[in-house]
Coordinates of C-alpha atoms in Angstrom, one line a residue:
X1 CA 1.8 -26.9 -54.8
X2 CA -0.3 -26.1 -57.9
X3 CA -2.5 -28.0 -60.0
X4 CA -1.0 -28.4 -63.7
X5 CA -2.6 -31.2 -65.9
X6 CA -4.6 -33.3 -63.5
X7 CA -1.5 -33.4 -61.4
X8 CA -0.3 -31.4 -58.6
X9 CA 3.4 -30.2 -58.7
X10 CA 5.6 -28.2 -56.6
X11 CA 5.5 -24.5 -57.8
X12 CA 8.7 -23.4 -56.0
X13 CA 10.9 -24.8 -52.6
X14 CA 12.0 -22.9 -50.1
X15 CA 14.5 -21.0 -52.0
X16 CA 11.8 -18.8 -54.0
X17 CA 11.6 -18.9 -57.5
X18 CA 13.9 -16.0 -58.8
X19 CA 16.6 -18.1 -56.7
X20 CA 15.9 -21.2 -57.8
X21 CA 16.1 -20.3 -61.6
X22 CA 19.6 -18.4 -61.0
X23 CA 20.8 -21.6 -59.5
X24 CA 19.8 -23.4 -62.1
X25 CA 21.8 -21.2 -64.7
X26 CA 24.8 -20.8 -62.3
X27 CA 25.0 -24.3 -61.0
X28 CA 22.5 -26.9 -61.1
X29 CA 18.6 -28.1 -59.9
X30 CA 16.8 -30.9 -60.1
X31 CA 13.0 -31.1 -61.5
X32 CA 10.9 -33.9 -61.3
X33 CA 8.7 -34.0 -64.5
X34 CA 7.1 -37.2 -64.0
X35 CA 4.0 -36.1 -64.9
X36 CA 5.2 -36.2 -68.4
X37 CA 4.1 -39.4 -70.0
X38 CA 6.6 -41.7 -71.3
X39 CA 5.7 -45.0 -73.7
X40 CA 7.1 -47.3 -76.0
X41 CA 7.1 -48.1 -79.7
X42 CA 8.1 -51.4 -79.9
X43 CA 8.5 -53.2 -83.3
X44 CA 8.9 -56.7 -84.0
X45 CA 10.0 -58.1 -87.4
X46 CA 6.5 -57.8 -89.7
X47 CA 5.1 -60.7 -92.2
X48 CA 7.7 -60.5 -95.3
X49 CA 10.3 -59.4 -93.7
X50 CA 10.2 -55.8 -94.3
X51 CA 10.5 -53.0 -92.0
X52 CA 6.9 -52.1 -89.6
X53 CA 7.3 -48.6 -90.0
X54 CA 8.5 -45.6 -87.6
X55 CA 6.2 -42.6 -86.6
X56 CA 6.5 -39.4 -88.2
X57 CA 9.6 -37.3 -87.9
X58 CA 11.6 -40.2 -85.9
X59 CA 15.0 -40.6 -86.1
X60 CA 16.9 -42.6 -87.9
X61 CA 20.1 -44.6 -87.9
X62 CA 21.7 -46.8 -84.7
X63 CA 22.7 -44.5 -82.7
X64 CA 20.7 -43.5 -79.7
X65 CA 19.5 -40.2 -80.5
X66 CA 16.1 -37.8 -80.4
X67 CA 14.8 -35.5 -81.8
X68 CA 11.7 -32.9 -81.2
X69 CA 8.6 -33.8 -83.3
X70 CA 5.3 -32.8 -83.6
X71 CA 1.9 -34.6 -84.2
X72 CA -0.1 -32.6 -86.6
X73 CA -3.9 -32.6 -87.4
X74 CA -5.7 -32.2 -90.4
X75 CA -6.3 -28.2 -90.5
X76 CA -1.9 -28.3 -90.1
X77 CA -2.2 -27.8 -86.3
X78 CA -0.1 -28.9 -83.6
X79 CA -1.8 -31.4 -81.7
X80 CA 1.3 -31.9 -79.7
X81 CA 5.3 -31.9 -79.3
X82 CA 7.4 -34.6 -78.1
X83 CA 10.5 -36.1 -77.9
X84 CA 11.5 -38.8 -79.6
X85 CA 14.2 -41.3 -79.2
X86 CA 15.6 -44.3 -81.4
X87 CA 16.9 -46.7 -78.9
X88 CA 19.2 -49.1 -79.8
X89 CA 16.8 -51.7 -77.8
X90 CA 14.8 -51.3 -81.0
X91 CA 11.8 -49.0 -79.7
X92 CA 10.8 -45.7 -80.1
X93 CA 11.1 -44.3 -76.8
X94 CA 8.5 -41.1 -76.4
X95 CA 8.1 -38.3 -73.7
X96 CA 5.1 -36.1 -74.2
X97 CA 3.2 -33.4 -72.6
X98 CA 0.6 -34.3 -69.8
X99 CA -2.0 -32.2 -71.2
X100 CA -1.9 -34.3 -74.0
X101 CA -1.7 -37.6 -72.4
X102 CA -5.0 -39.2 -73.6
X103 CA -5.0 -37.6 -77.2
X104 CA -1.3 -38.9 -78.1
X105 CA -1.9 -42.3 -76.8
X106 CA -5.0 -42.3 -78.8
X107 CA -3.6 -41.4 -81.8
X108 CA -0.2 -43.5 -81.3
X109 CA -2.3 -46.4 -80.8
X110 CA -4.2 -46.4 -83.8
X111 CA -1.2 -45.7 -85.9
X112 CA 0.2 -49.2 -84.1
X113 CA -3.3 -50.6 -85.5
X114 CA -2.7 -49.5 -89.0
X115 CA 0.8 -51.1 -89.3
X116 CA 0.0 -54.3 -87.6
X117 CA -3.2 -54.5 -90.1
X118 CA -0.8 -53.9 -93.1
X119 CA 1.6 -57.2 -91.5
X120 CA 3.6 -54.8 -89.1
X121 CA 5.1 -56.5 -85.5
X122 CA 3.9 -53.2 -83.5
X123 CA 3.0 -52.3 -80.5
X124 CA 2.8 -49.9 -77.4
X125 CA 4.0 -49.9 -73.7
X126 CA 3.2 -47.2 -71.3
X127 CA 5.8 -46.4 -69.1
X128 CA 5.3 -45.9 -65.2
X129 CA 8.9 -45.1 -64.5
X130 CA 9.6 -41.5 -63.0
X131 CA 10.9 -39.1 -64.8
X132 CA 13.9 -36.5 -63.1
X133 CA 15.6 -33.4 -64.7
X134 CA 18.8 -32.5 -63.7
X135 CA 19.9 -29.1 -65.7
X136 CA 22.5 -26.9 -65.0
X137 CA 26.3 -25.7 -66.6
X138 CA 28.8 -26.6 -65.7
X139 CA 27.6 -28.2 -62.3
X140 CA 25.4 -31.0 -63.7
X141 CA 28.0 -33.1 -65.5
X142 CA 30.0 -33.5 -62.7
X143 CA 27.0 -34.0 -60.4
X144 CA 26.2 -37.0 -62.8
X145 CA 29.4 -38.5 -63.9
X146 CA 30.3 -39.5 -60.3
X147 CA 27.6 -41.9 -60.0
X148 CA 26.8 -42.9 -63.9
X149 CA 28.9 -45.9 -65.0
X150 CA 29.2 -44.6 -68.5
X151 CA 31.4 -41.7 -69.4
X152 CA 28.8 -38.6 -69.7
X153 CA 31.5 -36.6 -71.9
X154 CA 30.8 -38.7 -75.3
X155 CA 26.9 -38.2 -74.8
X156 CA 26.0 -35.6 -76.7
X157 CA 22.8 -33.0 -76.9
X158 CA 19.7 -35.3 -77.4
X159 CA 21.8 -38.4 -77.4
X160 CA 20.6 -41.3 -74.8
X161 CA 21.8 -44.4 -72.9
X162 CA 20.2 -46.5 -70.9
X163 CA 22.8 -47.0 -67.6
X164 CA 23.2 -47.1 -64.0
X165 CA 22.9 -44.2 -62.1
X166 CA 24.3 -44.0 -58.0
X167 CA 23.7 -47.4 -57.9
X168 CA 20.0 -47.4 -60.0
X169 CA 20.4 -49.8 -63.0
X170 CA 18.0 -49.6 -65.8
X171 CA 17.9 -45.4 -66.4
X172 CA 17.6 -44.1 -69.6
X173 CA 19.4 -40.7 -68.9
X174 CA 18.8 -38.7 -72.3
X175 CA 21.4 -35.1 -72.6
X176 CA 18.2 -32.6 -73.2
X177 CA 15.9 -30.7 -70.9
X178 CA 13.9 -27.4 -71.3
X179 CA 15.7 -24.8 -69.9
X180 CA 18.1 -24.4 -72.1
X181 CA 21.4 -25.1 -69.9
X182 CA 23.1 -28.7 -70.4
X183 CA 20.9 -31.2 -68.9
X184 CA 19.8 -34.1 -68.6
X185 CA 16.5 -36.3 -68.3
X186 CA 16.7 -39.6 -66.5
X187 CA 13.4 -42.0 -66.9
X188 CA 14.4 -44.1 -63.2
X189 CA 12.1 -47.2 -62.1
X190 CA 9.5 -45.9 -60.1
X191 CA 10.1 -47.8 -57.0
X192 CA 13.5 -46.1 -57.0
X193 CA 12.8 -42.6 -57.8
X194 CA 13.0 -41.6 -54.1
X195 CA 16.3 -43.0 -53.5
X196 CA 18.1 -41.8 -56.5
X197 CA 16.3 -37.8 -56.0
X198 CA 17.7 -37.9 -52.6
X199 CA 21.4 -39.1 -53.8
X200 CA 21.2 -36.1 -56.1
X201 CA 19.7 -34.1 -53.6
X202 CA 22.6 -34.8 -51.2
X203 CA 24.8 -32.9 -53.6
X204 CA 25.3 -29.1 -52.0
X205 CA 25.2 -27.6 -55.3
X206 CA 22.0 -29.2 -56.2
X207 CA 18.7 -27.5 -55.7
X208 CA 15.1 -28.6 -55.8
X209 CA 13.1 -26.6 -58.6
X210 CA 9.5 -25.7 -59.2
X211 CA 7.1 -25.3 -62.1
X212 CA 7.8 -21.6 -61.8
X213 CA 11.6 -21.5 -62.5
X214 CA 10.7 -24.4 -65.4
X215 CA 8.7 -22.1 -67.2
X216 CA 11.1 -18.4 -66.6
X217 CA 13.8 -21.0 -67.9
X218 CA 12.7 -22.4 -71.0
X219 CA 10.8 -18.8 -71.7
X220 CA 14.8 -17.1 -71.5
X221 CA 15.6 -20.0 -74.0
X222 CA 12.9 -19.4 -76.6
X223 CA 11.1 -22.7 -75.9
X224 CA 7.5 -23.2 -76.9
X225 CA 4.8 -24.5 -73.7
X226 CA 2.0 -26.2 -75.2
X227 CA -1.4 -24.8 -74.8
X228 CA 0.3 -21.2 -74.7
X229 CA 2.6 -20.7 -77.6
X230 CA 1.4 -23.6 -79.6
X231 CA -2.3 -25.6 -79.8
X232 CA -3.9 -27.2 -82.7
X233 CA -4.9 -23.8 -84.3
X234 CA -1.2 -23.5 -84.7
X235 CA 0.7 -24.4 -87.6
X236 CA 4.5 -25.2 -87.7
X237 CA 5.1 -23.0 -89.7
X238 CA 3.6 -19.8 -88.0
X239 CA 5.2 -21.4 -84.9
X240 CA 8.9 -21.2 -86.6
X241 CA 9.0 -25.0 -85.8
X242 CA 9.2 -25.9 -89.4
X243 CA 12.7 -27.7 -88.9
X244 CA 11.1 -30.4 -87.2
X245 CA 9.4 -32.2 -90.4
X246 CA 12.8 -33.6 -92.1
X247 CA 12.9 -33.5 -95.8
X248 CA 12.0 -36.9 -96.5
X249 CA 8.3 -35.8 -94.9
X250 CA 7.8 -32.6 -97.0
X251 CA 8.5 -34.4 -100.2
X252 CA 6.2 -37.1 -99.4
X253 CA 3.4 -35.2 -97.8
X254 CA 2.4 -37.7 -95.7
X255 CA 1.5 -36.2 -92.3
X256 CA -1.8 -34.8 -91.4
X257 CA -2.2 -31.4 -92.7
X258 CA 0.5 -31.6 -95.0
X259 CA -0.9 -29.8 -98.1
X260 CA -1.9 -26.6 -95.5
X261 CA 1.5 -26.6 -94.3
X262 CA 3.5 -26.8 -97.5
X263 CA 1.1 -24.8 -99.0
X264 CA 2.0 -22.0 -96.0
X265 CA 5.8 -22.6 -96.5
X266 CA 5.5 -21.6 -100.1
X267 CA 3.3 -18.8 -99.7
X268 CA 4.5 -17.4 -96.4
X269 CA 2.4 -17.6 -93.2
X270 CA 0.1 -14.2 -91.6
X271 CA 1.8 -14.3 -88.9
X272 CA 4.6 -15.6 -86.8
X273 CA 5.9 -16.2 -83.4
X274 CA 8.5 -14.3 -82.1
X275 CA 10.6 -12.9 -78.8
X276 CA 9.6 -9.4 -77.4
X277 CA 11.1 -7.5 -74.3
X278 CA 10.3 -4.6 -72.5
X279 CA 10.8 -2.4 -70.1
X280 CA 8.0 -2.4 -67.8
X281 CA 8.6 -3.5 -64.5
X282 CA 5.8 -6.4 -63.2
X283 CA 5.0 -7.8 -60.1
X284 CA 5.5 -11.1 -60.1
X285 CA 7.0 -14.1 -62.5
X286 CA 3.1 -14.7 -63.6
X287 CA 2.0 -11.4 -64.1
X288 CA -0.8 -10.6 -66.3
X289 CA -0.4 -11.3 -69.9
X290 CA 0.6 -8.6 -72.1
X291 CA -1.0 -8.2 -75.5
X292 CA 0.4 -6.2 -78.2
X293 CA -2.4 -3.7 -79.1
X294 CA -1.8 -4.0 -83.0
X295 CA -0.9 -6.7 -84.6
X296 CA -1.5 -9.9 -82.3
X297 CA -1.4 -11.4 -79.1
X298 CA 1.5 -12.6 -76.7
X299 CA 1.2 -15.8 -74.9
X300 CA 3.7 -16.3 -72.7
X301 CA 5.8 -13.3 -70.9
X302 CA 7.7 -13.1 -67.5
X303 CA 10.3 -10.9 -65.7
X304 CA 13.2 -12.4 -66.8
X305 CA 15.4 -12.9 -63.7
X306 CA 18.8 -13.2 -66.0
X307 CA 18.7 -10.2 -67.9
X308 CA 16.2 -7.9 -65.7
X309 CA 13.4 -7.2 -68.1
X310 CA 10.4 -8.4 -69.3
X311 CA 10.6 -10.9 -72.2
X312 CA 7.6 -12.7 -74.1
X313 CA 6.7 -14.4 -76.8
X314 CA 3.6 -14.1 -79.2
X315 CA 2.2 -13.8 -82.7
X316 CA 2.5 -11.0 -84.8
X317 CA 1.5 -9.9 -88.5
X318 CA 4.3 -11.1 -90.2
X319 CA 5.0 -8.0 -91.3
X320 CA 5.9 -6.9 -88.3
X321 CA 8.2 -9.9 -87.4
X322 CA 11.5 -8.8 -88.2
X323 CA 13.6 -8.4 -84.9
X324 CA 14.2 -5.0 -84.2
X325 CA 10.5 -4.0 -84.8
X326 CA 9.1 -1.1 -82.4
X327 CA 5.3 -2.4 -81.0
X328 CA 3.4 -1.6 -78.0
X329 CA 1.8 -3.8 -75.9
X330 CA -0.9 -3.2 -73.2
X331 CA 0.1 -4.2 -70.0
X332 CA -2.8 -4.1 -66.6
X333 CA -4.3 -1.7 -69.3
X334 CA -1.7 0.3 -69.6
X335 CA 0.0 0.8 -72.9
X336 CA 4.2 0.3 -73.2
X337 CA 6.7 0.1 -75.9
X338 CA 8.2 -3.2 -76.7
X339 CA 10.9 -4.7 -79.1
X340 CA 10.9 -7.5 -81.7
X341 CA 13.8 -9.6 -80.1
X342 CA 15.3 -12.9 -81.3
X343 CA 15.2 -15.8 -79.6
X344 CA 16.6 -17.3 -77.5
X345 CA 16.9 -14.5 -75.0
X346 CA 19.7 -16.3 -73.2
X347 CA 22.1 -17.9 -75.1
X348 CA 21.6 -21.8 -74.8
X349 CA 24.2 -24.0 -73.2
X350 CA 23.8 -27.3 -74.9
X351 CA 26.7 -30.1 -74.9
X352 CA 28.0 -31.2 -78.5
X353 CA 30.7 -34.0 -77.5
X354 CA 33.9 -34.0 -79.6

C-alpha cells in the first residue's frame, strides 16, 4: 500500500506488477479507483424558460456519452482533466482526479453560482458511490455481460448507462478506462462495492490490479497523469490535448486562458509533449526519471513490460518533436540515446459498436 492523494491504495497484489499489467492486456483486472471523485451537475428548468447552461467542453445531444475535458486557468494551464458525461437523467455526470479534488469542486461550484445568479436551476451533488475499473480485451466483455442486464455490445467507447450489474441496481457503468484496452468504469453504491468486487473477483480470469500496473498501462497507451505530464504551467496545446476544446469554444473564446491558447495554436507552441523509447535497461517499473540533456525534460518513463524497452514521455523544443528524432537522455547520470516515438506505444483497444 502506498500513499497517492491523501489516500492509500494498493500498489500491486500478490501477482507482482509486470504480471498484473500483462494480465490486464491479455485478459482482464479489476482496479478500484474510488479515490477519484465523482459529482453531479444537475440542472433544473431556469426563470424564462431557457436553457441553465453546460460546463465547458460538455457534450452534447441525448445520448449518454463523455467526453475528456479540461479545466483551464487564466495563464492557459491545465488546472485539471476529467471526464465528462451527459446523462440522459439530465446531469452532467463528472469523474476527476483526486489531486484535484478541492480545486475542481471549487471552481465547479462557483460556476453553479454564476448561472443560478443569471436565473439558472443549477446545482451540485457529490457522489459517495465507489468507483471499480474493469479493463481488459477480449475478457472483460464477457466478464460483464453475464451479469449486466443490458446488452454491453451496443455500448460504445465513452458511451454510459446506468444498469444493474450481478444483481447491484443503480450502476452507471461508462465503456472507458485508462489503460488503453476495452474497459469499463462502473460508479456502484458504496454500501455495495464489496459485494459486487467480489462477484467480479470470483471470475478466474479476473485479477486484482495496483497503482503500478495503472500507471505502466496508460503510459504504453500515451495517456497523460496529472501533476507529471500536465499541471497548470501546461497548456493544451503544448500538451497535444488541443482536440478537447470543440470548435464551438475556440470561436467563442470563452474559457479561461483562451486568448494564450488560440494565440499558441496560431503561432505554434516552444515545445511539445511527445513519446520516447530507449534502450537502457532499468531496475524497476519506477526507476529514476530520465531527462533528455538537450532540449527538455521527461516526466513520466517506465520499462515497458509489453514491448521490453523503456518508453517515456516529455517536452521537447518543438523543433525536435518530430518522431523519429535522435536525443539523449541522462539516465542515473549516465547519458543514453533515445528516439522520438509516437504515441500510443501500444496500439489501443477501444470498442466502437456497430
Amino acid at each position: 500500500m502506498v500513499p497517492f492523494a491523501g489516500w492509500s491504495l494498493p500498489l500491486h497484489y500478490g501477482q507482482g506488477h509486470l504480471q498484473s499489467h500483462l494480465h490486464t492486456r491479455r485478459c482482464c483486472s479489476l482496479f478500484d479507483v474510488s479515490h477519484m471523485p465523482q459529482v453531479k451537475g444537475l440542472q433544473g428548468r431556469p426563470r424564462g424558460g431557457r436553457g441553465g447552461g453546460q460546463p465547458a467542453h460538455a457534450p452534447k445531444g441525448r445520448v449518454p456519452q463523455g467526453t475528456l475535458t479540461l479545466l483551464t486557468n487564466e495563464r492557459g494551464g491545465i488546472v485539471d482533466d476529467l471526464i465528462v458525461t451527459n446523462a440522459l437523467e439530465d446531469y452532467l455526470y463528472v469523474v476527476s482526479n483526486a489531486g484535484c479534488a478541492e480545486k475542481d469542486l471549487a471552481i465547479l461550484r462557483g460556476r453553479a453560482a454564476e448561472l443560478r445568479a443569471a436565473g439558472g436551476d443549477v446545482h451540485l451533488e457529490v457522489s459517495d458511490n465507489a468507483l471499480l475499473a474493469l479493463q481488459g480485451s477480449p475478457s472483460m466483455a464477457r466478464v460483464l455481460q453475464a451479469g449486466l442486464s443490458d446488452d454491453l455490445a451496443k455500448l460504445s467507447f465513452m458511451n454510459s448507462v446506468t444498469t444493474t450489474v450481478f444483481g447491484v441496481p443503480d450502476c452507471r457503468v461508462t465503456r472507458c478506462g485508462y489503460t488503453g484496452e476495452d474497459g469499463v468504469e462502473i460508479s456502484v453504491p458504496a454500501g455495495r462495492a464489496v459485494e459486487l468486487a467480489e462477484q467480479l473477483l470470483g471470475v478466474p480470469e479476473v485479477w486484482p490490479a495496483g497503482l503500478a500496473a495503472r500507471d505502466s498501462l496508460r503510459l504504453e497507451a500515451g495517456l497523460c497523469l496529472y501533476g507529471n505530464d500536465i499541471d497548470e504551467t501546461t497548456t493544451p496545446v503544448e500538451a497535444g490535448l488541443l482536440w478537447t476544446l470543440g470548435k464551438r469554444r475556440r470561436v467563442a473564446m470563452d474559457f479561461p486562458g483562451a486568448a494564450i491558447i488560440m494565440a499558441q495554436v496560431k503561432e505554434k507552441p516552444k515545445r511539445k509533449r511527445v513519446g520516447l523509447t530507449s534502450g537502457v535497461e532499468a531496475a524497476s517499473p519506477r526507476s529514476p526519471p530520465c531527462v533528455p540533456t538537450s532540449p527538455g525534460t521527461v516526466t513520466s518513463g517506465c520499462p515497458s513490460p509489453s514491448l521490453g524497452k523503456n518508453i517515456a514521455m516529455g517536452y521537447v523544443e518543438a523543433a525536435h518533436s518530430r518522431a523519429g528524432t535522435a536525443l539523449t537522455v541522462e539516465v542515473r547520470k549516465k547519458q543514453h540515446p533515445a528516439l522520438v516515438t509516437k504515441m500510443p506505444f501500444v496500439p489501443t483497444q477501444y470498442y466502437m459498436a456497430k
